[in-house]
Coordinates of C-alpha atoms in Angstrom, one line a residue:
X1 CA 94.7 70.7 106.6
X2 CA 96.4 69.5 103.6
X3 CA 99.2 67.5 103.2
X4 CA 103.1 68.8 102.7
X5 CA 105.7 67.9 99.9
X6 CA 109.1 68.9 99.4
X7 CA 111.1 67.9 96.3
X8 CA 113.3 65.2 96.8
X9 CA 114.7 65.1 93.3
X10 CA 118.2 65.5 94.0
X11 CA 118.6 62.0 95.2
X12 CA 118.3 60.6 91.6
X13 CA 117.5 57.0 93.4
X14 CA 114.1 57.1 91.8
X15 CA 112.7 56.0 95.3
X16 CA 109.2 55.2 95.3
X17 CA 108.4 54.3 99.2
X18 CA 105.2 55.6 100.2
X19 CA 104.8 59.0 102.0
X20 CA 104.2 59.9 106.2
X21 CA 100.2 59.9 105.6
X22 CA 99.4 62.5 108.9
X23 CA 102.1 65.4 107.0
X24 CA 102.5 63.8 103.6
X25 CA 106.8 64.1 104.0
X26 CA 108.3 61.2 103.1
X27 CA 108.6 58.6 105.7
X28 CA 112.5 57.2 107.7
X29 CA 113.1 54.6 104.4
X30 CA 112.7 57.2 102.3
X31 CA 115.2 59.4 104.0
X32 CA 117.9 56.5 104.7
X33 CA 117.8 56.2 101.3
X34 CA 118.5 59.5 99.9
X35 CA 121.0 59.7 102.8
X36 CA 122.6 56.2 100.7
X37 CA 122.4 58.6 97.6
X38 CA 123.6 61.6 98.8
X39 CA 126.5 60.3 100.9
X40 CA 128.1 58.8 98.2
X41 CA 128.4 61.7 96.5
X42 CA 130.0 63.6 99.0
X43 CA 129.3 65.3 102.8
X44 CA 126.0 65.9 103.4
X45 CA 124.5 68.2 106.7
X46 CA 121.9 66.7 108.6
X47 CA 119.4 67.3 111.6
X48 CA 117.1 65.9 113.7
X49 CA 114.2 67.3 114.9
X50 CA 112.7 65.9 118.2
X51 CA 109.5 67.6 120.1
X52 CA 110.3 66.6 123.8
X53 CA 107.2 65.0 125.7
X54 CA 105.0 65.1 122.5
X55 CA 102.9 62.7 124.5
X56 CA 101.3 65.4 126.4
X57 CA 100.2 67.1 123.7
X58 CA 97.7 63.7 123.2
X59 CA 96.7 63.4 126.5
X60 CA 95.8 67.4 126.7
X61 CA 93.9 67.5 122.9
X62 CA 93.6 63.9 122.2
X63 CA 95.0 62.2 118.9
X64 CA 93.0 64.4 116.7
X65 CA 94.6 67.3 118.7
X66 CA 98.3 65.8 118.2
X67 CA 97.9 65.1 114.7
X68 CA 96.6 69.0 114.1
X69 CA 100.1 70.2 115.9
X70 CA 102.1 67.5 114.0
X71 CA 101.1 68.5 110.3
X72 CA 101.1 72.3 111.3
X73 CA 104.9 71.3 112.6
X74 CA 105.7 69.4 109.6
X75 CA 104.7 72.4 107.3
X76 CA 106.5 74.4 109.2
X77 CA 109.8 72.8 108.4
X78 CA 109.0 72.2 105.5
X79 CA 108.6 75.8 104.5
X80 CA 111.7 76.8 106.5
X81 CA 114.1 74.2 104.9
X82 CA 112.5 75.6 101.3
X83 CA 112.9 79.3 102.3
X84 CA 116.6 79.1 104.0
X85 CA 118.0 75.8 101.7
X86 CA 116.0 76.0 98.3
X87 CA 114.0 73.4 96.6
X88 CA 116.7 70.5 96.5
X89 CA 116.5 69.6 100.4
X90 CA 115.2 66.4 102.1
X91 CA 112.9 67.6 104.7
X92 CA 111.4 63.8 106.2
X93 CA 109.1 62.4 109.3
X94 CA 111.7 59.6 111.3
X95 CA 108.2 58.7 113.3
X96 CA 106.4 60.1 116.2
X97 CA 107.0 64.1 116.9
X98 CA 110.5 63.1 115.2
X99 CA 111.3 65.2 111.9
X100 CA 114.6 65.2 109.1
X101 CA 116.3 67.7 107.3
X102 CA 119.3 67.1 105.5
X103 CA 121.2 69.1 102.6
X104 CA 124.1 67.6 100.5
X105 CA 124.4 71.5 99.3
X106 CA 128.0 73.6 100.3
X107 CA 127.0 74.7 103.9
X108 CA 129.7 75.6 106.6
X109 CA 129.5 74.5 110.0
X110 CA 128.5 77.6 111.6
X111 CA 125.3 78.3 108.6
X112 CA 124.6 75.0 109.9
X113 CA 124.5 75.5 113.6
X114 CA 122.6 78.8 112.5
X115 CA 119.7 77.1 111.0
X116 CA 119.2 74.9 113.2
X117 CA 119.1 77.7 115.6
X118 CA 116.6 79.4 113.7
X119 CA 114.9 76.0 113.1
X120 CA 114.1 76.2 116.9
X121 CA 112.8 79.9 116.6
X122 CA 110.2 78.7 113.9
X123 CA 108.9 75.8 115.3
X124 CA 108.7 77.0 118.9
X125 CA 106.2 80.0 118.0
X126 CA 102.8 80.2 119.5
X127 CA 100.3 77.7 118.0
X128 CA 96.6 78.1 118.3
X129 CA 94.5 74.7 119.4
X130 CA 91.3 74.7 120.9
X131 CA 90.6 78.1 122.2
X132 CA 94.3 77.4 123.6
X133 CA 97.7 78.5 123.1
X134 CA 100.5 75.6 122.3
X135 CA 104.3 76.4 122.5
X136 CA 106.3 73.2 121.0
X137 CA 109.9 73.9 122.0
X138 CA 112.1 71.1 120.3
X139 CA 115.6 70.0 120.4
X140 CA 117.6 69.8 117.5
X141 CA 120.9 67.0 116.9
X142 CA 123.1 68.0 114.0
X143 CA 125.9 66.6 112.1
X144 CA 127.7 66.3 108.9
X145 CA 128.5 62.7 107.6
X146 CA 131.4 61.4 106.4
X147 CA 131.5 60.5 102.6
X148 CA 129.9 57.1 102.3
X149 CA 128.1 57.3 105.6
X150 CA 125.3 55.4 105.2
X151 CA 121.9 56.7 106.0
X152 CA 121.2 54.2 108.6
X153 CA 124.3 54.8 110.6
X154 CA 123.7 58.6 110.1
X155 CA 119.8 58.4 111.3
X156 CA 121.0 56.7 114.2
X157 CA 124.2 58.8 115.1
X158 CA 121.5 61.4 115.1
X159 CA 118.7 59.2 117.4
X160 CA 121.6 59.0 120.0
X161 CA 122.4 62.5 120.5
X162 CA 118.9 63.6 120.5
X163 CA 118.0 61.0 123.0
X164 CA 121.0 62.4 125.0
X165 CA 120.0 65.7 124.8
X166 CA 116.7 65.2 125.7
X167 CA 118.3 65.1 129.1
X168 CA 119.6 68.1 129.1
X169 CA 117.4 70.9 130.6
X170 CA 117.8 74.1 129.0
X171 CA 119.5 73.0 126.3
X172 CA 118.1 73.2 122.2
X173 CA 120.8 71.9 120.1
X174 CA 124.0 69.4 120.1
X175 CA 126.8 68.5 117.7
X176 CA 125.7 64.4 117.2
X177 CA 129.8 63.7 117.1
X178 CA 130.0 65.0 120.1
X179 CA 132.0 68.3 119.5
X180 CA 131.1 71.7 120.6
X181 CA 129.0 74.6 118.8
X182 CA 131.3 76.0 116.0
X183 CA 133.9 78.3 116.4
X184 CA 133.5 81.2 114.4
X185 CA 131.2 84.5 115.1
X186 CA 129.5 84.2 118.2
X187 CA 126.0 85.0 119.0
X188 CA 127.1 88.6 119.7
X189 CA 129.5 88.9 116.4
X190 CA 126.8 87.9 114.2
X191 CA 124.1 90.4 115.8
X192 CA 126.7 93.2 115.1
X193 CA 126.9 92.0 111.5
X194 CA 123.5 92.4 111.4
X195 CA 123.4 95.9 112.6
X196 CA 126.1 96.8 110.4
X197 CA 124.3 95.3 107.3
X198 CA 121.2 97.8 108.1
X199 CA 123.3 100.5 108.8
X200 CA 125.2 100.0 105.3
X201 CA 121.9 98.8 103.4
X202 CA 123.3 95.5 103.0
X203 CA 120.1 93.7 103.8
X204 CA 118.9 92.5 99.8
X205 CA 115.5 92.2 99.2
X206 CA 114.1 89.2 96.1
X207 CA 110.7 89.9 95.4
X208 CA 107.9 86.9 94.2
X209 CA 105.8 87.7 91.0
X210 CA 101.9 87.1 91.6
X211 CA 99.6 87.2 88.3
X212 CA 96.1 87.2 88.1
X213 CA 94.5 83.8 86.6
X214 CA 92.0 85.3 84.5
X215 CA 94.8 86.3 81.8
X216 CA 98.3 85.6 83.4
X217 CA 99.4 89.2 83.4
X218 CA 101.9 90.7 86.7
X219 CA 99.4 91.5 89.6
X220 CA 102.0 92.3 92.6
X221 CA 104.9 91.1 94.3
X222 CA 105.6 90.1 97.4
X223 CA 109.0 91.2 98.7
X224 CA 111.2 88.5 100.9
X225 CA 114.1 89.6 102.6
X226 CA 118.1 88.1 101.7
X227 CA 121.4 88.4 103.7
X228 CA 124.3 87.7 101.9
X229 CA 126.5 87.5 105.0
X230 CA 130.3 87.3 103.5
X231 CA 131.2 84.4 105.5
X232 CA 128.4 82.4 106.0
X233 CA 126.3 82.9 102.5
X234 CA 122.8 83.5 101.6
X235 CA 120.3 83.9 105.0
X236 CA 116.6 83.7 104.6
X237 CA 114.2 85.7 106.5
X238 CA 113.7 83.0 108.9
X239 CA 117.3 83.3 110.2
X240 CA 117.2 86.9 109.8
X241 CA 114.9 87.1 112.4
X242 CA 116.3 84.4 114.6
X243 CA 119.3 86.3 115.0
X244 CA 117.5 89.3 115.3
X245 CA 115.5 88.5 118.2
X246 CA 118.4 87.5 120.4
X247 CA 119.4 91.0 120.7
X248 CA 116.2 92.8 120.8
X249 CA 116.8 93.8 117.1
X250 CA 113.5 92.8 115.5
X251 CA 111.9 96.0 115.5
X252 CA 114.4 97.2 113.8
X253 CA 115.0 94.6 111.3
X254 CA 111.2 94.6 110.0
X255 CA 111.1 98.5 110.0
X256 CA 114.6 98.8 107.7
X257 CA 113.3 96.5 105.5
X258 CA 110.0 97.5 104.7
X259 CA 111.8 100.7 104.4
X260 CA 114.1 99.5 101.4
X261 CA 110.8 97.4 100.1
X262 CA 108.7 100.5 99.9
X263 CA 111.3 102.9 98.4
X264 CA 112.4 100.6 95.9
X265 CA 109.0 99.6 94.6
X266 CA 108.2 103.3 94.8
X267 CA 110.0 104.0 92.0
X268 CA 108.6 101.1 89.4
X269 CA 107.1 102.3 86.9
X270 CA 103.9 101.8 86.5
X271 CA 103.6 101.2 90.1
X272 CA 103.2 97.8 91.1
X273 CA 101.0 96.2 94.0
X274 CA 103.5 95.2 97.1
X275 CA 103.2 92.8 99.7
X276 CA 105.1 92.1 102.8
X277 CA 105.1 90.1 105.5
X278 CA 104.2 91.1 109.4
X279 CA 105.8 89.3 112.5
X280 CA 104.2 88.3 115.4
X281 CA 106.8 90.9 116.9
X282 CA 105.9 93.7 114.7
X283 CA 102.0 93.7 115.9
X284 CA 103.0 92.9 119.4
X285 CA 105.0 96.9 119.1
X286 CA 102.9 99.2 120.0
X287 CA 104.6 101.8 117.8
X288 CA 104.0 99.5 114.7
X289 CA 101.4 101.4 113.3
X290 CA 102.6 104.8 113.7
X291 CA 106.2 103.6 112.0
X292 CA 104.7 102.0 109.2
X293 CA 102.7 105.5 108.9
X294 CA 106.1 107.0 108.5
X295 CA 107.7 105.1 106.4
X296 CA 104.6 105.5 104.0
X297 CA 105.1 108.8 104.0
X298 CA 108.5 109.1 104.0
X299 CA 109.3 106.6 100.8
X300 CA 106.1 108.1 99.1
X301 CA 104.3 104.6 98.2
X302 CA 100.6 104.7 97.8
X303 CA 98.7 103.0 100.9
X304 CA 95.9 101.7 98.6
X305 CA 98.9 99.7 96.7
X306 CA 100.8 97.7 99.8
X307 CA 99.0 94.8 101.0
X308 CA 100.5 93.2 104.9
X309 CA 100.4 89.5 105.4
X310 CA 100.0 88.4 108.6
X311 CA 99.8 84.5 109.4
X312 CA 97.0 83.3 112.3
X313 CA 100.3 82.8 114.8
X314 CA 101.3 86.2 114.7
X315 CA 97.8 87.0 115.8
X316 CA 98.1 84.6 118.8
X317 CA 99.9 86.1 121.2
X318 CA 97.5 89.2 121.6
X319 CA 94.8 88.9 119.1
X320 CA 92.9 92.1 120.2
X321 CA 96.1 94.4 119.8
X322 CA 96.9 93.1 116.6
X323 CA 93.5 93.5 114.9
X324 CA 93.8 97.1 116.7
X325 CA 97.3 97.7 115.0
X326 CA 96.2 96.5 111.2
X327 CA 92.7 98.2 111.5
X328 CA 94.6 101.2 111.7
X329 CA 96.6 100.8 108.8
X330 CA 93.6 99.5 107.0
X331 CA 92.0 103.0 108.0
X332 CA 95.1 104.4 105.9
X333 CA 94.2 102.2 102.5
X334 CA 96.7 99.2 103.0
X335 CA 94.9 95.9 102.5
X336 CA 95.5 93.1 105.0
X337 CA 95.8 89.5 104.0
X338 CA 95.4 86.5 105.9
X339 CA 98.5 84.4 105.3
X340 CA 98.6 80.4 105.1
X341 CA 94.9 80.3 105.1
X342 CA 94.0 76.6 105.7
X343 CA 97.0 75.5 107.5
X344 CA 96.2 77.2 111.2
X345 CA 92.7 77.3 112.9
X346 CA 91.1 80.2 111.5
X347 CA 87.5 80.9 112.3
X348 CA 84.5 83.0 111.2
X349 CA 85.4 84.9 114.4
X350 CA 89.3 85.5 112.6
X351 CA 87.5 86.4 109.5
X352 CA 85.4 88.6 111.1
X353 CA 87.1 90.4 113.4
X354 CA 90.1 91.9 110.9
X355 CA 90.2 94.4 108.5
X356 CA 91.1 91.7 105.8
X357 CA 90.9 92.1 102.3
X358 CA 92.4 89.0 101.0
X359 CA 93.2 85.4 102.1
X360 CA 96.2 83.8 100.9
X361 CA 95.7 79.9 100.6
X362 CA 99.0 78.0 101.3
X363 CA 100.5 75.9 98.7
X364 CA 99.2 72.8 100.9
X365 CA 95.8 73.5 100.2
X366 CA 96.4 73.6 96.5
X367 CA 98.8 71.2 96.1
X368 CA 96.5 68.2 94.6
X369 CA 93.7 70.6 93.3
X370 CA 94.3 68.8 89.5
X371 CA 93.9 65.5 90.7
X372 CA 92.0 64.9 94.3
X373 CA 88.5 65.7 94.0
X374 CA 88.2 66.3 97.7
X375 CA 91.0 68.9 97.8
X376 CA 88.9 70.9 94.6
X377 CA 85.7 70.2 96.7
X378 CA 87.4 72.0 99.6
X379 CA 88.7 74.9 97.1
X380 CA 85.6 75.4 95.7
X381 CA 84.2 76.3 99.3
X382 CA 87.1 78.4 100.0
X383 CA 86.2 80.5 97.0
X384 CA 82.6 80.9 97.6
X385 CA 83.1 81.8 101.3
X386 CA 85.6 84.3 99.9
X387 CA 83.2 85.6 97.5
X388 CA 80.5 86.3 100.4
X389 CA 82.8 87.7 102.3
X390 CA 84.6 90.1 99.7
X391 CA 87.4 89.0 100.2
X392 CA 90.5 88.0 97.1
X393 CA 92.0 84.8 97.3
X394 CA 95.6 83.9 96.5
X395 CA 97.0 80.9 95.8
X396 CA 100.5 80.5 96.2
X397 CA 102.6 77.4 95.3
X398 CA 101.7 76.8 91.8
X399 CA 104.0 74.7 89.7
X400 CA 101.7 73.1 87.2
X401 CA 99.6 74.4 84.3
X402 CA 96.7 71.8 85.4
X403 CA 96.5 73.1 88.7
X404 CA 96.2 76.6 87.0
X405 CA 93.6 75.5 84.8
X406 CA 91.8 74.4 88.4
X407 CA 92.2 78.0 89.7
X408 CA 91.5 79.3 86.4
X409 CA 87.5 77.4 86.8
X410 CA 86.9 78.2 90.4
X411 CA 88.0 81.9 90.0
X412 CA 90.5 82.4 92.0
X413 CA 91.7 85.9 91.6
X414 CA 95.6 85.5 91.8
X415 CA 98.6 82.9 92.1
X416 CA 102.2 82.9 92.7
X417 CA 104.7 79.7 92.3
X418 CA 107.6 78.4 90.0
X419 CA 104.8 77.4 87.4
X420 CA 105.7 81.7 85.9
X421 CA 108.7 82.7 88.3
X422 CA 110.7 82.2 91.5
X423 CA 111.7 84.9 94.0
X424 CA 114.0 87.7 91.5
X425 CA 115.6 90.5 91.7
X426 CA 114.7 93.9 91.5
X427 CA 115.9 94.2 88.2
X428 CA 114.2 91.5 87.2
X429 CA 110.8 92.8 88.1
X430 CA 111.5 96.2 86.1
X431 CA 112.1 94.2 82.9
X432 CA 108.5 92.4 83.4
X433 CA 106.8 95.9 84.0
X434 CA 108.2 97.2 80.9

């Protein structure tokens, strides 16, 4: 499993305290001082992350088993605090099962109390170890320091009300100074927002250029889901779908928007390759297959051009009905991908067993390709084992041109990262294809 970064820039303090080996985050120094940094500049929004009785998860897998969960955890964050809060975000390991994220970005109280919500949602889903299922359920303290807080007094504001709630059975998340949830839209307000935003076709879609690596030119996009909600701002697919389970909704979230993805790639010209991203909800449905049949039809996309990621932990819950569900949409012509490859537990079983045309290496495992010889050695098997297989492989997270250069000699097929483009618009993606 490789390790995790997350850009830390935005403190300025030019901080150079060594890294959380196990997850590769930075470690509590690190985060008390961009806390320093960041305080002084102004509020900042913070959390704390706490897995309750972590221990247990030792004694029932042993260290090695612990430290698996713990890194797969950490990623986890690390990819929801990118996805929901951008690049600028200090996502940090305290110690133990204990994790950080803070943002000195313009967040209201209630977005706040929202992620961390959806925080809980992400972390808590169904983790594969040892022929086992896990379920990590943690508790989340938030606040939002004063200007010139120090980090210390913040970390430990924070260490106090987790350690409180801890306590508390049944409940997920507290207000460190003590206060109660926001006031503002309720759990049911913000669920009708959402079906009012699908029934008006206010749910936006970004989409992520991928180019192949042999000669740089647009392969495919892969479209991720945007709510600009008038009162709380910009919500990431993560939240989307936390407040979308609550009422029962997901179904219909997934379905509306690879409904608006499909039309709207449908009419790029030339066509473009699309993917899109399936829940652990969506291939628990039994209908999911016929839907997605529909909406094929009904938006006219070509099957042969959408490609479905699914992750290992959607496949958890009921692996045999989910390789059931995609087999018969790979019958149709749409590919399957394997998402985060490296990151979960997958085995020759996994491989075997789907329909899969494609595995999708997470930006962990490429992350040090230009400069750790173990992490090439460990791409260079990747690749073959693709290549033996038939399979593609996708790298996604690329920022520099070395670690291009890597992909470039092992033949990897296709990449994605800020190296040639972010997440754009729609708009955006017709000016590349002409």
């Amino acid at each position: 499993m490789g390790s995790i970064d997350i850009n830390t820039s935005s403190s300025g303090n030019g901080s150079t305290h060594k890294r959380d080996r196990l997850t590769g985050l930075p470690g509590a120094q690190e985060a008390r001082d961009w806390l320093d940094y960041a305080g002084g500049a102004g509020f900042v929004h913070a959390m704390l992350v706490g897995l309750h009785r972590f221990r247990s998860v030792n004694l029932a897998y042993g260290k090695t088993g612990g430290d698996l969960a713990l890194a797969e955890i950490a990623r986890r964050i690390a990819d929801f605090a990118r996805e929901e809060l951008g690049r600028d975000v200090l996502v940090a390991r305290i110690g133990g099962g204990e994790f950080l994220v803070a943002s000195s970005g313009t967040l209201s109280r209630e977005r706040w109390q929202w992620l961390a919500e959806a925080l809980v949602r992400t972390v808590g889903r169904a983790m594969p170890m040892y022929g086992d299922v896990l379920h990590l359920v943690p508790r989340v303290a938030m606040l939002r320091g004063q200007p010139g807080e120090g980090g210390a007094d913040l970390l430990d504001r924070l260490d106090q009300a987790l350690d409180a709630l801890q306590q508390q059975a049944g409940r997920r998340i507290i207000w460190a100074d003590g206060s109660h949830r926001a006031r503002g839209r309720s759990a049911a307000r913000l669920e009708a927002d959402l079906i009012g935003a699908m029934t008006r076709d206010e749910i936006g879609l970004v989409f992520q250029p991928q180019y192949h690596v042999a000669n740089g030119q647009l392969a495919g996009v892969e479209a991720l889901a945007r709510w600009d909600h008038p009162q709380l701002g910009r919500i990431g697919a993560d939240t989307l779908f936390a407040i979308a389970e609550r009422g029962d909704h997901v179904a219909q979230l997934s379905r509306h928007i690879a409904r608006r993805a499909l039309g709207c790639a449908a009419q790029w010209q030339p066509l473009l390759a699309l993917s899109l991203n399936v829940t652990a909800e969506d291939l628990a449905d039994d209908q999911f297959a016929a839907d997605f049949r529909a909406i094929l039809v009904q938006t006219g996309y070509p099957a042969a051009q959408l490609t479905l990621e699914v992750t290992e932990h959607a496949l958890v819950a009921d692996f045999a009905r989910s390789a059931e569900a995609l087999g018969e949409l790979a019958a149709l012509g749409v590919r399957i991908a394997l998402d985060d490859f490296g990151t979960g537990y997958a085995n020759f079983h996994t491989l075997k067993a789907l329909p899969l045309d494609t595995l999708k290496l997470d930006a962990s495992m490429v992350r040090d390709v230009d400069h750790d010889p173990r992490d090439r050695a460990i791409l260079k098997a990747i690749v073959a084992m693709g290549r033996a297989l038939g399979l593609k492989l996708v790298a996604e997270g690329i920022e520099r041109e070395a670690q291009l250069a890597v992909l470039t000699d092992e033949g990897c097929d296709t990449f994605q990262g800020f190296l040639r483009s972010g997440p754009v618009s729609a708009e955006a993606i017709i000016a590349l294809v002409r």
